[in-house]
Short mmCIF file of C-alpha atoms in Angstrom, two decimals:
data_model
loop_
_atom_site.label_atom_id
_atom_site.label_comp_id
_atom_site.label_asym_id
_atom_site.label_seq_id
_atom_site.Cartn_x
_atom_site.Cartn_y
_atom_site.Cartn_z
CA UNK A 9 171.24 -31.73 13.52
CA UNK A 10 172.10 -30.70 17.16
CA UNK A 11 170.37 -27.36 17.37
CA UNK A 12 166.82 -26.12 16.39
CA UNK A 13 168.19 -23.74 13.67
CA UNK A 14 169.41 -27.16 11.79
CA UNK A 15 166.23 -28.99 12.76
CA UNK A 16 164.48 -26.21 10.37
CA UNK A 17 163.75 -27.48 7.01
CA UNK A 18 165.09 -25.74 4.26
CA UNK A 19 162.98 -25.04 1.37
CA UNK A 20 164.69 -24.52 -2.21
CA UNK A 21 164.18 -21.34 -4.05
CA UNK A 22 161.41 -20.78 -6.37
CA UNK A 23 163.02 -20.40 -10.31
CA UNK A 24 163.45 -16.85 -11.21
CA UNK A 25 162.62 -16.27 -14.82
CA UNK A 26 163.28 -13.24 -17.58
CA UNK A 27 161.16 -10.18 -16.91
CA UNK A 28 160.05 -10.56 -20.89
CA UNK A 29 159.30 -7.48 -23.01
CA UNK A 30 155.57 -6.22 -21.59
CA UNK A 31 156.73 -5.14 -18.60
CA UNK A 32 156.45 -1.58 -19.64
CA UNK A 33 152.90 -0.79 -18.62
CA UNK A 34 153.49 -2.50 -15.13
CA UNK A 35 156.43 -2.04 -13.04
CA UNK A 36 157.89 1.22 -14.31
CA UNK A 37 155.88 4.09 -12.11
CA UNK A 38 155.77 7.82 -12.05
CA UNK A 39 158.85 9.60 -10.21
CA UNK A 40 160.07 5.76 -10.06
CA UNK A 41 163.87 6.98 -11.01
CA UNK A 42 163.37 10.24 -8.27
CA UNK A 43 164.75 9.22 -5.01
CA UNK A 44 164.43 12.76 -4.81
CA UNK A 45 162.97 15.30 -7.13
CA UNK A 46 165.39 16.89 -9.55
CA UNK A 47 167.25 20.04 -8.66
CA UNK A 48 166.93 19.10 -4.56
CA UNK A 49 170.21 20.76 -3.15
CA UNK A 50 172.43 17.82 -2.56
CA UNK A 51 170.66 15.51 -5.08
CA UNK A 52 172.87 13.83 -7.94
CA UNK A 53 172.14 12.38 -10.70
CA UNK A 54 173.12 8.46 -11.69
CA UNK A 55 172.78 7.98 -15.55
CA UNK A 56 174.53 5.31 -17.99
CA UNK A 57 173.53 2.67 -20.54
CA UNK A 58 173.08 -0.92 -20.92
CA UNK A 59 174.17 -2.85 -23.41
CA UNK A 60 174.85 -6.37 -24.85
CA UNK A 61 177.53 -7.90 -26.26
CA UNK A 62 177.51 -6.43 -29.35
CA UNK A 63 177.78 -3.33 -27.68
CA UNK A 64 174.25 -2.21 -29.01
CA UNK A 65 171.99 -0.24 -26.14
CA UNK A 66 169.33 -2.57 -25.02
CA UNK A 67 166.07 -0.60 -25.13
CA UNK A 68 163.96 -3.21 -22.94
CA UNK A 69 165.94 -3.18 -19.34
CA UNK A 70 164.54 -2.19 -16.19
CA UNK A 71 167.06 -1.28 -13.14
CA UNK A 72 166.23 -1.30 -9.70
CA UNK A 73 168.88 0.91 -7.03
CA UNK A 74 168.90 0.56 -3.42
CA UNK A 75 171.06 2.53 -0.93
CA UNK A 76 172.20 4.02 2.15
CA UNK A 77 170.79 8.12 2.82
CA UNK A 78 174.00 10.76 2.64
CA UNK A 79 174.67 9.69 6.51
CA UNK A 80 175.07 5.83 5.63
CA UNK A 81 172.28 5.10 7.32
CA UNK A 82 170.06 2.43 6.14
CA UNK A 83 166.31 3.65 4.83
CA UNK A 84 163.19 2.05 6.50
CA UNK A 85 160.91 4.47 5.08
CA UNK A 86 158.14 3.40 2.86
CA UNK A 87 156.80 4.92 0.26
CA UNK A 88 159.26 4.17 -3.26
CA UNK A 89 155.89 4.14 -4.83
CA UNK A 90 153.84 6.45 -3.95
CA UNK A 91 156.19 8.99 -3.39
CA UNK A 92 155.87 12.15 -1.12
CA UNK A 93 158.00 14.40 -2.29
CA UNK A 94 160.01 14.84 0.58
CA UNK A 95 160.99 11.24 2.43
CA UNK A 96 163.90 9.51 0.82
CA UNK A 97 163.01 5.89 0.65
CA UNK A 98 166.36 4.31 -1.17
CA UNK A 99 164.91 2.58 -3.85
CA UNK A 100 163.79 3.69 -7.18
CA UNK A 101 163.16 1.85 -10.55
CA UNK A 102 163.65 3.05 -13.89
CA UNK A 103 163.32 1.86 -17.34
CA UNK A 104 165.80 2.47 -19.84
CA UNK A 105 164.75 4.56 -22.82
CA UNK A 106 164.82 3.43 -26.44
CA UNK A 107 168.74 4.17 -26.46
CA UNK A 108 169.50 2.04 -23.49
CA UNK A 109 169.55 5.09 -21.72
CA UNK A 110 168.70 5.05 -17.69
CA UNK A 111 168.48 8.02 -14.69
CA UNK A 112 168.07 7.99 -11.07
CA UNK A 113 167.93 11.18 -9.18
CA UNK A 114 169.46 10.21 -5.64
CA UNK A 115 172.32 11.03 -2.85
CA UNK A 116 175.73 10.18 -2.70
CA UNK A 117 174.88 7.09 -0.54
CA UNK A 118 176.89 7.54 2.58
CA UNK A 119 179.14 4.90 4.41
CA UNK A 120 176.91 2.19 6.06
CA UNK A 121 179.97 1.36 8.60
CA UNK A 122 183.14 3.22 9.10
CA UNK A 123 185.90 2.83 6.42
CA UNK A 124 183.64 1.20 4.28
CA UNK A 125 183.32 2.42 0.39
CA UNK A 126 180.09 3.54 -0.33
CA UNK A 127 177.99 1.94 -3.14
CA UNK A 128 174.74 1.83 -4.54
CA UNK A 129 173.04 -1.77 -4.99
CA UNK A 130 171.74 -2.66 -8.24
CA UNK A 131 169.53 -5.08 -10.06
CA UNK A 132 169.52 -5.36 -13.67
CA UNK A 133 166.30 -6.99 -15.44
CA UNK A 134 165.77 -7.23 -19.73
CA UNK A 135 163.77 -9.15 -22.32
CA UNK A 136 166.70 -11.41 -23.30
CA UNK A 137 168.25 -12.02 -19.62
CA UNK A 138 166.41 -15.23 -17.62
CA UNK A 139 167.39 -14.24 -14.40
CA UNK A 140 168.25 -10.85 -13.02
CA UNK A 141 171.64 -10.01 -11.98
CA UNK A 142 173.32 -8.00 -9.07
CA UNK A 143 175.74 -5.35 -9.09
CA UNK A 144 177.41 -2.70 -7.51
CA UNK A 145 177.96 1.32 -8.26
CA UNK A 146 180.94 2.17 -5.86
CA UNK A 147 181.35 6.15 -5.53
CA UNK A 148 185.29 6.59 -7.31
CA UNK A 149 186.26 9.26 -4.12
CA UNK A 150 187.49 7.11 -1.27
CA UNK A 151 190.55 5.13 -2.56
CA UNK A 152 190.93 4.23 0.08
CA UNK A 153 187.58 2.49 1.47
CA UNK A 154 188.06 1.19 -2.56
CA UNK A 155 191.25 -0.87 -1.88
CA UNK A 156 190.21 -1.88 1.49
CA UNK A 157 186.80 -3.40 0.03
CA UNK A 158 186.60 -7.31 0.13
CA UNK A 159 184.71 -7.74 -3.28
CA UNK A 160 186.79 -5.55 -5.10
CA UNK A 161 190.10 -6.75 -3.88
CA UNK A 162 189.06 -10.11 -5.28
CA UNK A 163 188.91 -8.55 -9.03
CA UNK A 164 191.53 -8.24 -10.70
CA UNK A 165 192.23 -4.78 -12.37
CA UNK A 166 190.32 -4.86 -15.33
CA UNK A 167 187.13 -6.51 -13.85
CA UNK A 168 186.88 -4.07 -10.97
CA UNK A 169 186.64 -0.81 -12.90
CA UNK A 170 183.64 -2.17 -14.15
CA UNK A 171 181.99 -1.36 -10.44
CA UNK A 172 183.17 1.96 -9.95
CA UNK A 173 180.77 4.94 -11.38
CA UNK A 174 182.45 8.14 -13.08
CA UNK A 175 182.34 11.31 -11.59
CA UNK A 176 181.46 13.56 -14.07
CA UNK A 177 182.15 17.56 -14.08
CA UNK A 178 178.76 18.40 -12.92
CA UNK A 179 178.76 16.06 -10.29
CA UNK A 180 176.92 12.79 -11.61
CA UNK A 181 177.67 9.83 -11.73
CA UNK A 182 178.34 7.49 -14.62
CA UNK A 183 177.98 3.84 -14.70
CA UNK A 184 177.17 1.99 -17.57
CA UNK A 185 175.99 -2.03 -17.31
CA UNK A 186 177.15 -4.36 -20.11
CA UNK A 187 175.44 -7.58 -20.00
CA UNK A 188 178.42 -9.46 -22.19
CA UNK A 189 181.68 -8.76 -23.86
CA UNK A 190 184.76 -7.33 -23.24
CA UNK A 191 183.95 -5.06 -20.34
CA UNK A 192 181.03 -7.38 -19.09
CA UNK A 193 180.44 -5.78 -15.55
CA UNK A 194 180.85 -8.09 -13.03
CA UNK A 195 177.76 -9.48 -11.14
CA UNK A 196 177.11 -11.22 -8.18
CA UNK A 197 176.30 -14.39 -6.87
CA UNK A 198 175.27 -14.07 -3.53
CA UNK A 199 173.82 -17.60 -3.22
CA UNK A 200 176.50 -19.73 -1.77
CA UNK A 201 176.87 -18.73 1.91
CA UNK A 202 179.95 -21.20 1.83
CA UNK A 203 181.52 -18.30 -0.18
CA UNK A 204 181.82 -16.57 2.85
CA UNK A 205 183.29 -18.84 5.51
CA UNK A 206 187.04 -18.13 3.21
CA UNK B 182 183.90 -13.93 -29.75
CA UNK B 183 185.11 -13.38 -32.86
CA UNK B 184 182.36 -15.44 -34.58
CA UNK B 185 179.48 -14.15 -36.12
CA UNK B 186 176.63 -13.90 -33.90
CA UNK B 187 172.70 -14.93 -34.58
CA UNK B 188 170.51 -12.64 -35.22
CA UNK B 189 168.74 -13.03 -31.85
CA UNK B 190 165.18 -12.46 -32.81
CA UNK B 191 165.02 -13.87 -36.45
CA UNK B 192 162.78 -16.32 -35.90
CA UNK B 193 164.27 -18.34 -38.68
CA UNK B 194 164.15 -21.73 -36.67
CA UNK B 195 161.16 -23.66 -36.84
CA UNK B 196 159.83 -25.66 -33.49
CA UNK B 197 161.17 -29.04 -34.79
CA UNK B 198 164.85 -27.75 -34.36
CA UNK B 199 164.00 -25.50 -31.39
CA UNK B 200 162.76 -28.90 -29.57
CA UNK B 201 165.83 -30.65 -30.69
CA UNK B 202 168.04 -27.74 -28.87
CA UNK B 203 166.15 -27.61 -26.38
CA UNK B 204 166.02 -31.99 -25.61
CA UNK B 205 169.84 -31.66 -26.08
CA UNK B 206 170.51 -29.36 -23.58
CA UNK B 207 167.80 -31.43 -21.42
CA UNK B 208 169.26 -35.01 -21.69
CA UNK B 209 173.12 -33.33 -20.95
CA UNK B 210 171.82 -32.01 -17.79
CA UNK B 211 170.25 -35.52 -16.87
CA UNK B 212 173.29 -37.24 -18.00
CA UNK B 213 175.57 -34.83 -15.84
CA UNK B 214 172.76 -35.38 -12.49
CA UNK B 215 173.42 -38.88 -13.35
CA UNK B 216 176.93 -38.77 -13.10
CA UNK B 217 176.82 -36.91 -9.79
CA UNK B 218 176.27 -33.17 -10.66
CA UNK B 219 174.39 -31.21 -8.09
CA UNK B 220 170.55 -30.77 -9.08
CA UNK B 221 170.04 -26.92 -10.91
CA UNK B 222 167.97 -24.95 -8.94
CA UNK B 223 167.79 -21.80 -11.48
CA UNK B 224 167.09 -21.04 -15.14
CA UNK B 225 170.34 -21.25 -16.77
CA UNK B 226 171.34 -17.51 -18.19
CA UNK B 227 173.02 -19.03 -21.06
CA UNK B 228 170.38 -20.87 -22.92
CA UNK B 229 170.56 -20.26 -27.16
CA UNK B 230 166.78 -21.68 -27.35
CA UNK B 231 165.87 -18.26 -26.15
CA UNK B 232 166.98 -16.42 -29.20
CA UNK B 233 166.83 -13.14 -27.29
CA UNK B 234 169.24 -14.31 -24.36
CA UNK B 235 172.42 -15.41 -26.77
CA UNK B 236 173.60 -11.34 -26.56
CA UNK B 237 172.28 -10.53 -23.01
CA UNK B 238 173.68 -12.84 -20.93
CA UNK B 239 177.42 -12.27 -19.07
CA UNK B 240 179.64 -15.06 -20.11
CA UNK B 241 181.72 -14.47 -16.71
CA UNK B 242 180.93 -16.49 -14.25
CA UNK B 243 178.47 -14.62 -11.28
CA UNK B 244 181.31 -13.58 -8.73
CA UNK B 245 180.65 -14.86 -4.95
CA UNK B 246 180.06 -11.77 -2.87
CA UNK B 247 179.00 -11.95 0.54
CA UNK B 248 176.29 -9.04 1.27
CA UNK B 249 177.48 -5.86 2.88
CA UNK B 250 175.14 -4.19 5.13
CA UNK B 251 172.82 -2.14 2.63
CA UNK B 252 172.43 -5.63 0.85
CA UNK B 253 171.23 -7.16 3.81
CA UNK B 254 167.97 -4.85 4.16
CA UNK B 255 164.97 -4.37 1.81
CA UNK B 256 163.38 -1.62 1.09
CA UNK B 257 160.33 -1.46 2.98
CA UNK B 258 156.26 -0.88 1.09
CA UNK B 259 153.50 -0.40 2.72
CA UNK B 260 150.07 0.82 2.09
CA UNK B 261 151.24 4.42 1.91
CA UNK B 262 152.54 2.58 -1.66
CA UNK B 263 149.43 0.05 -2.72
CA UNK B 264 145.82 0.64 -1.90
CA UNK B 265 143.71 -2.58 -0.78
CA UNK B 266 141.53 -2.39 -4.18
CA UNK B 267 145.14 -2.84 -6.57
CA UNK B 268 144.92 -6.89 -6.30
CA UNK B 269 141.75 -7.09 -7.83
CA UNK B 270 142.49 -6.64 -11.51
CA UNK B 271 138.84 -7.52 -12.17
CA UNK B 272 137.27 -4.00 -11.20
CA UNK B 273 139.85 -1.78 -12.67
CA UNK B 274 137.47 -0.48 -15.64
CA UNK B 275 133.78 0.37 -15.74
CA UNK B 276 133.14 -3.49 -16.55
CA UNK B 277 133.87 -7.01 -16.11
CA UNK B 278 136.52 -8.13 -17.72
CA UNK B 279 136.06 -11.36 -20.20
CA UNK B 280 137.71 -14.75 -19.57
CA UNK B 281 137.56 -17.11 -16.65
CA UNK B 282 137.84 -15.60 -13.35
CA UNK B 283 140.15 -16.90 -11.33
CA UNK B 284 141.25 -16.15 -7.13
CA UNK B 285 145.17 -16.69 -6.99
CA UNK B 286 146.32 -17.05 -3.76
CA UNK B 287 149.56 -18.36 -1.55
CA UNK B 288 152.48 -17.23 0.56
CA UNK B 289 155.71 -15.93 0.37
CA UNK B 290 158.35 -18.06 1.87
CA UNK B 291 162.37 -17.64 2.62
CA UNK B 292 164.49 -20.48 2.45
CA UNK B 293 163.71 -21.23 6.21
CA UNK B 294 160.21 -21.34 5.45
CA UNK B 295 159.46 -18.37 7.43
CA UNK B 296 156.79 -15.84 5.76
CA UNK B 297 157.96 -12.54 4.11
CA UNK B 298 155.72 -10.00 5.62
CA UNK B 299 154.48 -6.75 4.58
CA UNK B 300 156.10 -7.15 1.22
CA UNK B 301 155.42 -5.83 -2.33
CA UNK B 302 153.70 -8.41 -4.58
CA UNK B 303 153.60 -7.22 -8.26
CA UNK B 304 151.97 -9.01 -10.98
CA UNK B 305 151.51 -8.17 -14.52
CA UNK B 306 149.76 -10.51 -17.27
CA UNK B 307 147.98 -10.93 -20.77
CA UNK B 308 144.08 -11.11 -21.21
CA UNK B 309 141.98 -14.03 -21.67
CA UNK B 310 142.83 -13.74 -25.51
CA UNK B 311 146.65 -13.89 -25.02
CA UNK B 312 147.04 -10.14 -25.56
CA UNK B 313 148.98 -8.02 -23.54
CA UNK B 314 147.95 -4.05 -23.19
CA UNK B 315 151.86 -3.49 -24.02
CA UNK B 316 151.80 -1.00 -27.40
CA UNK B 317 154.49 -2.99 -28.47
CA UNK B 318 152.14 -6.51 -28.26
CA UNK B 319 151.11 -6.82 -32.02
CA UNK B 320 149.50 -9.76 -31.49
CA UNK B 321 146.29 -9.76 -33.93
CA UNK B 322 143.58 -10.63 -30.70
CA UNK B 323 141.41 -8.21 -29.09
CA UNK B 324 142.40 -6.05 -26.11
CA UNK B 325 139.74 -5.71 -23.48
CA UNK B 326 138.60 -2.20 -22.37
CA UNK B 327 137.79 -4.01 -18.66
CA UNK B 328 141.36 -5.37 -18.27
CA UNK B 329 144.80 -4.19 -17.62
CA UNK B 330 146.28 -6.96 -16.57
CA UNK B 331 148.65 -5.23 -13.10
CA UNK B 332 147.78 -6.06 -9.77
CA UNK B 333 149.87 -5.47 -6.55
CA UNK B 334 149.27 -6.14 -2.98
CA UNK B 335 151.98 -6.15 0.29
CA UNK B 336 151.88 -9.81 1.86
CA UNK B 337 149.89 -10.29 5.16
CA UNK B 338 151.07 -11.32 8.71
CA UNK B 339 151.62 -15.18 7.52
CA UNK B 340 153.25 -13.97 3.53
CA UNK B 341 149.77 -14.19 2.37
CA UNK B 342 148.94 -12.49 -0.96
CA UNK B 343 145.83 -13.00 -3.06
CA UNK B 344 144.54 -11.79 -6.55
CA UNK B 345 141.09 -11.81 -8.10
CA UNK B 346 142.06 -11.71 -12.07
CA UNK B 347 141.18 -13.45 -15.47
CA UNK B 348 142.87 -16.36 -16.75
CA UNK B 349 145.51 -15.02 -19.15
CA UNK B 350 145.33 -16.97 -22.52
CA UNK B 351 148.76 -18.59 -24.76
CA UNK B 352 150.63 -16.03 -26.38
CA UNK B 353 152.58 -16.43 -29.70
CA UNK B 354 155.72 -14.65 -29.64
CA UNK B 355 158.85 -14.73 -32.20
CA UNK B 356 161.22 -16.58 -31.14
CA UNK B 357 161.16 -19.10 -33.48
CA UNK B 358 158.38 -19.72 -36.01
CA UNK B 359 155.14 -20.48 -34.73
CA UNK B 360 156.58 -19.99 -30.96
CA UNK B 361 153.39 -19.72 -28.29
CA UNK B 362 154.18 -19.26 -24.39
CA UNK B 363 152.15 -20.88 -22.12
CA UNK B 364 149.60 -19.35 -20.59
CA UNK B 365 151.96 -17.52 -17.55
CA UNK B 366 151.19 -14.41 -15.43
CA UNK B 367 154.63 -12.33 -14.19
CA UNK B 368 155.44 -11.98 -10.32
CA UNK B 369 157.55 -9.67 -9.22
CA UNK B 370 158.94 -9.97 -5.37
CA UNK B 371 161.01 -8.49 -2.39
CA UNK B 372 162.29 -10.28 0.69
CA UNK B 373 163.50 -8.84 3.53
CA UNK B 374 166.87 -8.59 1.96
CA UNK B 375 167.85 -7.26 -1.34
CA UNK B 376 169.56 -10.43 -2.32
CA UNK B 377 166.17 -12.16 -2.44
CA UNK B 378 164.66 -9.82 -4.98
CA UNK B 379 162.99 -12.22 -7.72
CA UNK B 380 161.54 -11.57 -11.17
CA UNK B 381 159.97 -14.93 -12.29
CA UNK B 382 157.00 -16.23 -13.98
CA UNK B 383 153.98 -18.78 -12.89
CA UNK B 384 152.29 -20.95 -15.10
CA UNK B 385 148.88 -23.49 -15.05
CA UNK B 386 149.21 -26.90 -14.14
CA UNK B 387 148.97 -29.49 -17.74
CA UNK B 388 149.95 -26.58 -19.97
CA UNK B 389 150.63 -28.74 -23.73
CA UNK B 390 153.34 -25.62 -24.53
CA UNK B 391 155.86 -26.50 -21.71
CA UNK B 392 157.81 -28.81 -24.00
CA UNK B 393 157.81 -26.29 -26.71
CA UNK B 394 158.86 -23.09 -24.86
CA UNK B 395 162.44 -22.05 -24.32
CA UNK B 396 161.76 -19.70 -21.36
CA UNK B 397 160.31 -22.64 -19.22
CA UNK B 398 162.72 -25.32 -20.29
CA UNK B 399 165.54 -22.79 -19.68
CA UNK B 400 165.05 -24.50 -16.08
CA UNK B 401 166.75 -27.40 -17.59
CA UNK B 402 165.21 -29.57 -13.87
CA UNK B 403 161.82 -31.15 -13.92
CA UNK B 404 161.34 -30.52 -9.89
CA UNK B 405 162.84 -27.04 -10.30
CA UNK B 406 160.29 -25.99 -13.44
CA UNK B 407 157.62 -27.78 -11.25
CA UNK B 408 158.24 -24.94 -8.22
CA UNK B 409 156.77 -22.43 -10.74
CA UNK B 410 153.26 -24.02 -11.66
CA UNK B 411 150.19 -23.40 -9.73
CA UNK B 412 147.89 -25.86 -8.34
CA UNK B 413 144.33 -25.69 -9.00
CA UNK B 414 142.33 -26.21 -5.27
CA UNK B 415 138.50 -26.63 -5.55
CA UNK B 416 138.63 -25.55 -1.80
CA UNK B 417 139.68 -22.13 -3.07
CA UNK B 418 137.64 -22.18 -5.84
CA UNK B 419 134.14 -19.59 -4.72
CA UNK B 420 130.96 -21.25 -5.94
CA UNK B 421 129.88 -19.64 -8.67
CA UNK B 422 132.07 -16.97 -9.54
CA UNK B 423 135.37 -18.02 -9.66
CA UNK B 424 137.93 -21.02 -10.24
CA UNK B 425 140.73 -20.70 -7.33
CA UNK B 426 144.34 -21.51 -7.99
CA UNK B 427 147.62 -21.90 -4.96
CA UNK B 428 151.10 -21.10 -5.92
CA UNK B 429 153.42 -20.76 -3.13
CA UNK B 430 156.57 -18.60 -3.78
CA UNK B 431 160.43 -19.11 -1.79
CA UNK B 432 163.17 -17.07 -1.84
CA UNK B 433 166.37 -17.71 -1.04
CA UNK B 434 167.98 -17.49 2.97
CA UNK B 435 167.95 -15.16 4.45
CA UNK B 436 171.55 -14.49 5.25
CA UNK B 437 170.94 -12.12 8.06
CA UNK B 438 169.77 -14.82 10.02
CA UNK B 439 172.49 -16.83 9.84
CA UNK B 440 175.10 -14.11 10.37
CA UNK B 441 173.18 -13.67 13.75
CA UNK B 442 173.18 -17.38 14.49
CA UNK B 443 177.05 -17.99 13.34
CA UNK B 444 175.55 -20.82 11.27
CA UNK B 445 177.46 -20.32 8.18
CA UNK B 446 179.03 -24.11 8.11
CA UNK B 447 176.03 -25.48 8.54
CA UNK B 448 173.89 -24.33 6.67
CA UNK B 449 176.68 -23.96 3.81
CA UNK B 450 176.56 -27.91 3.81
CA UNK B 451 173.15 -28.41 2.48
CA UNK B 452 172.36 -25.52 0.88
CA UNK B 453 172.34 -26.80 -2.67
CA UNK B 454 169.84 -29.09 -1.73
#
């Protein structure tokens, strides 16, 4: 209690609770999944499926992505809504579709620091799930960056190919999020900022 | 696994045996506070009450991760993305909507009680007759051609947001037989980092249905389910025309400020509490 930054109170986090099943008419928007419209030279598309531990696709998930432009550079832009056309904002939303299906039109997201693997941030909401969990979509090209990367290092094997997208032939990317099972992909916990002192 | 799994919406159960689940899980949790456990702050993800969760939930535990840099920004709204008139869910049609009108109002908050400013607000809710405009709400009550039930707005200089809507009414759902939710209306929020984003869900003060509903009790903590109920203030209500409700919302850190203050010990100490 020596400084002013300790004086501050803290205030505990308001509950988060399940997104439910009606949010279909509400957060999903138009051009919500098009960082950038379809067919812009450069664009790529990011496309998988969610499912649950049966392994069924869950029709009634939303996903959220936010990343770095091509450069790395972080986006201030607004305008993920109500989008221009032309400004790439780094976020879009996008339901799934009745076969657990989602697609994002974006960028390769581009370093944010030297030497660091690129990846694009994700949050995964469904009917079903009573919080909504974090993840990560590493690009597969920079072993590298990959090795060198602090969360993945901490996976073991198994557990860390569940972050890495696919490339595919026509230059998407894969990644598909599975809420339980076998190859549950790992989520994050970025609550505990005495995680970070080790 | 390897055992079979329950059908996850068969709404076999009837409330009797949902309560008992659900008073289990409660008096475990007080027994475990009792014996020195740190207080839960968040629902829990793996709660079998809510029939729907028991497939959809990772069984992994969340894996510590501290936030690289693109995780430490939000992605910024503004008004180029929600026009003024979007929080008034009142005058989206060519009439008044039915039900009790109601002014919600209150701040958004990080964990150093600093306000969130210039931030998306989303809200999304059922009509006065518990019916949601959702074509997959089958609910036998009447829809209302003057309500929609979405509102957004981006927080002011102090986190201040503020909706004119209608009350929304109980809604029965099938989780179990005879399940109803309490009346609840959805928020949706940013911070200023992406590790703040919340999806959560705020409810009336003296609701009868808390007891009985799965998605409320899966905050197994009395102070933590009390963060997410509204208080009614006459002050706020307008003469009238409408009643006025305050529900303040806090998200967690932020970690960028602490990064720049080299306060991880610190704050690492208390921050369960």
């Amino acid at each position: 209690m020596s400084t002013e930054k300790t004086m501050t109170e803290k205030l505990t986090p308001t509950p988060g609770q399940t997104v439910g099943p009606f949010f279909g008419y509400a957060l999903p928007y138009e051009k919500g999944g098009e960082l950038l419209a379809p067919g812009t030279p450069g664009s790529i598309r990011l496309a998988g499926t969610v499912y649950d531990g049966n392994g069924e696709p869950i029709p009634d998930a939303i996903l959220e992505i936010w990343q770095a432009d091509a450069a790395g550079n972080v986006v201030t832009e607004t305008g993920s809504l109500v989008r221009d056309g032309y400004t790439f904002t780094g976020f879009g939303r996008a339901p799934v579709g009745n076969t657990g299906k989602y697609t994002f039109t974006t960028v390769n997201p581009g370093a944010t620091e030297p030497g660091k693997a690129p990846f694009i941030a994700m949050a995964v909401f469904a009917r079903g799930l009573m919080n909504r969990l974090f993840t990560r979509a590493y690009l597969p090209e920079d072993t590298e960056a990959l090795a060198n990367d602090p969360l993945l290092a901490s996976l073991e094997p198994a557990r860390r190919k569940t972050l890495i997208a696919e490339r595919l032939a026509d230059g998407s990317l894969h990644f598909d999020v599975r809420l339980q099972g076998e190859d549950e992909t790992v989520f994050l916990d970025f609550a505990s900022p005495a995680s970070r002192e080790g | 696994m390897g055992e079979p799994v329950k059908s996850s919406d068969a709404a076999a159960d009837n409330q009797a045996i949902l309560s008992r689940e659900i008073r289990d899980i409660e008096e475990s949790y007080k027994a475990s506070v009792a014996a020195g456990a740190p207080a839960e702050t968040q629902p829990r993800i793996d709660y079998p009450p809510y029939r729907s969760s028991i497939l959809r939930h990772p069984t992994k535990s969340l894996h510590h991760a501290d936030p690289e840099t693109i995780e430490l920004h939000s992605p910024a709204f503004g008004h180029q993305d929600v026009h003024a008139l979007e929080s008034n869910l009142t005058i989206q049609h060519g009439g008044e909507p039915l039900g009790e009108r109601m002014i919600l109002k209150g701040k958004v908050l990080d964990g150093d009680g600093r306000p969130v400013t210039g931030q998306l607000v989303e809200i999304w809710q059922a009509n006065s007759a518990g019916r949601y405009i959702h074509k997959r709400d089958q609910h036998p009550a009447p829809l209302d051609p003057n309500f929609t039930g979405v509102g957004r707005c981006i927080t002011g200089p102090d986190g201040s947001y503020e909706f004119l809507t209608i009350k929304p009414g109980a809604y029965p759902w099938k989780n179990h037989l005879n399940a109803w939710r309490p009346a609840h209306i959805h928020f949706s929020l940013f911070g200023t980092e992406f590790t703040q984003r919340i999806v959560t869900q705020m409810y009336f003060p003296g609701d009868q249905l808390f007891p009985l509903d799965p998605i409320y009790q899966s905050i197994v903590d009395q102070g933590a389910r009390d963060r997410l109920v509204a208080t009614y203030n006459h002050d706020l209500t307008s003469p009238e025309w409408a009643l006025g409700y305050e529900w303040d919302i806090v998200l967690t850190g932020p970690k960028r400020t602490w990064t720049e203050n080299e306060a991880y010990g610190e704050q690492g100490e208390d921050s369960e509490h």
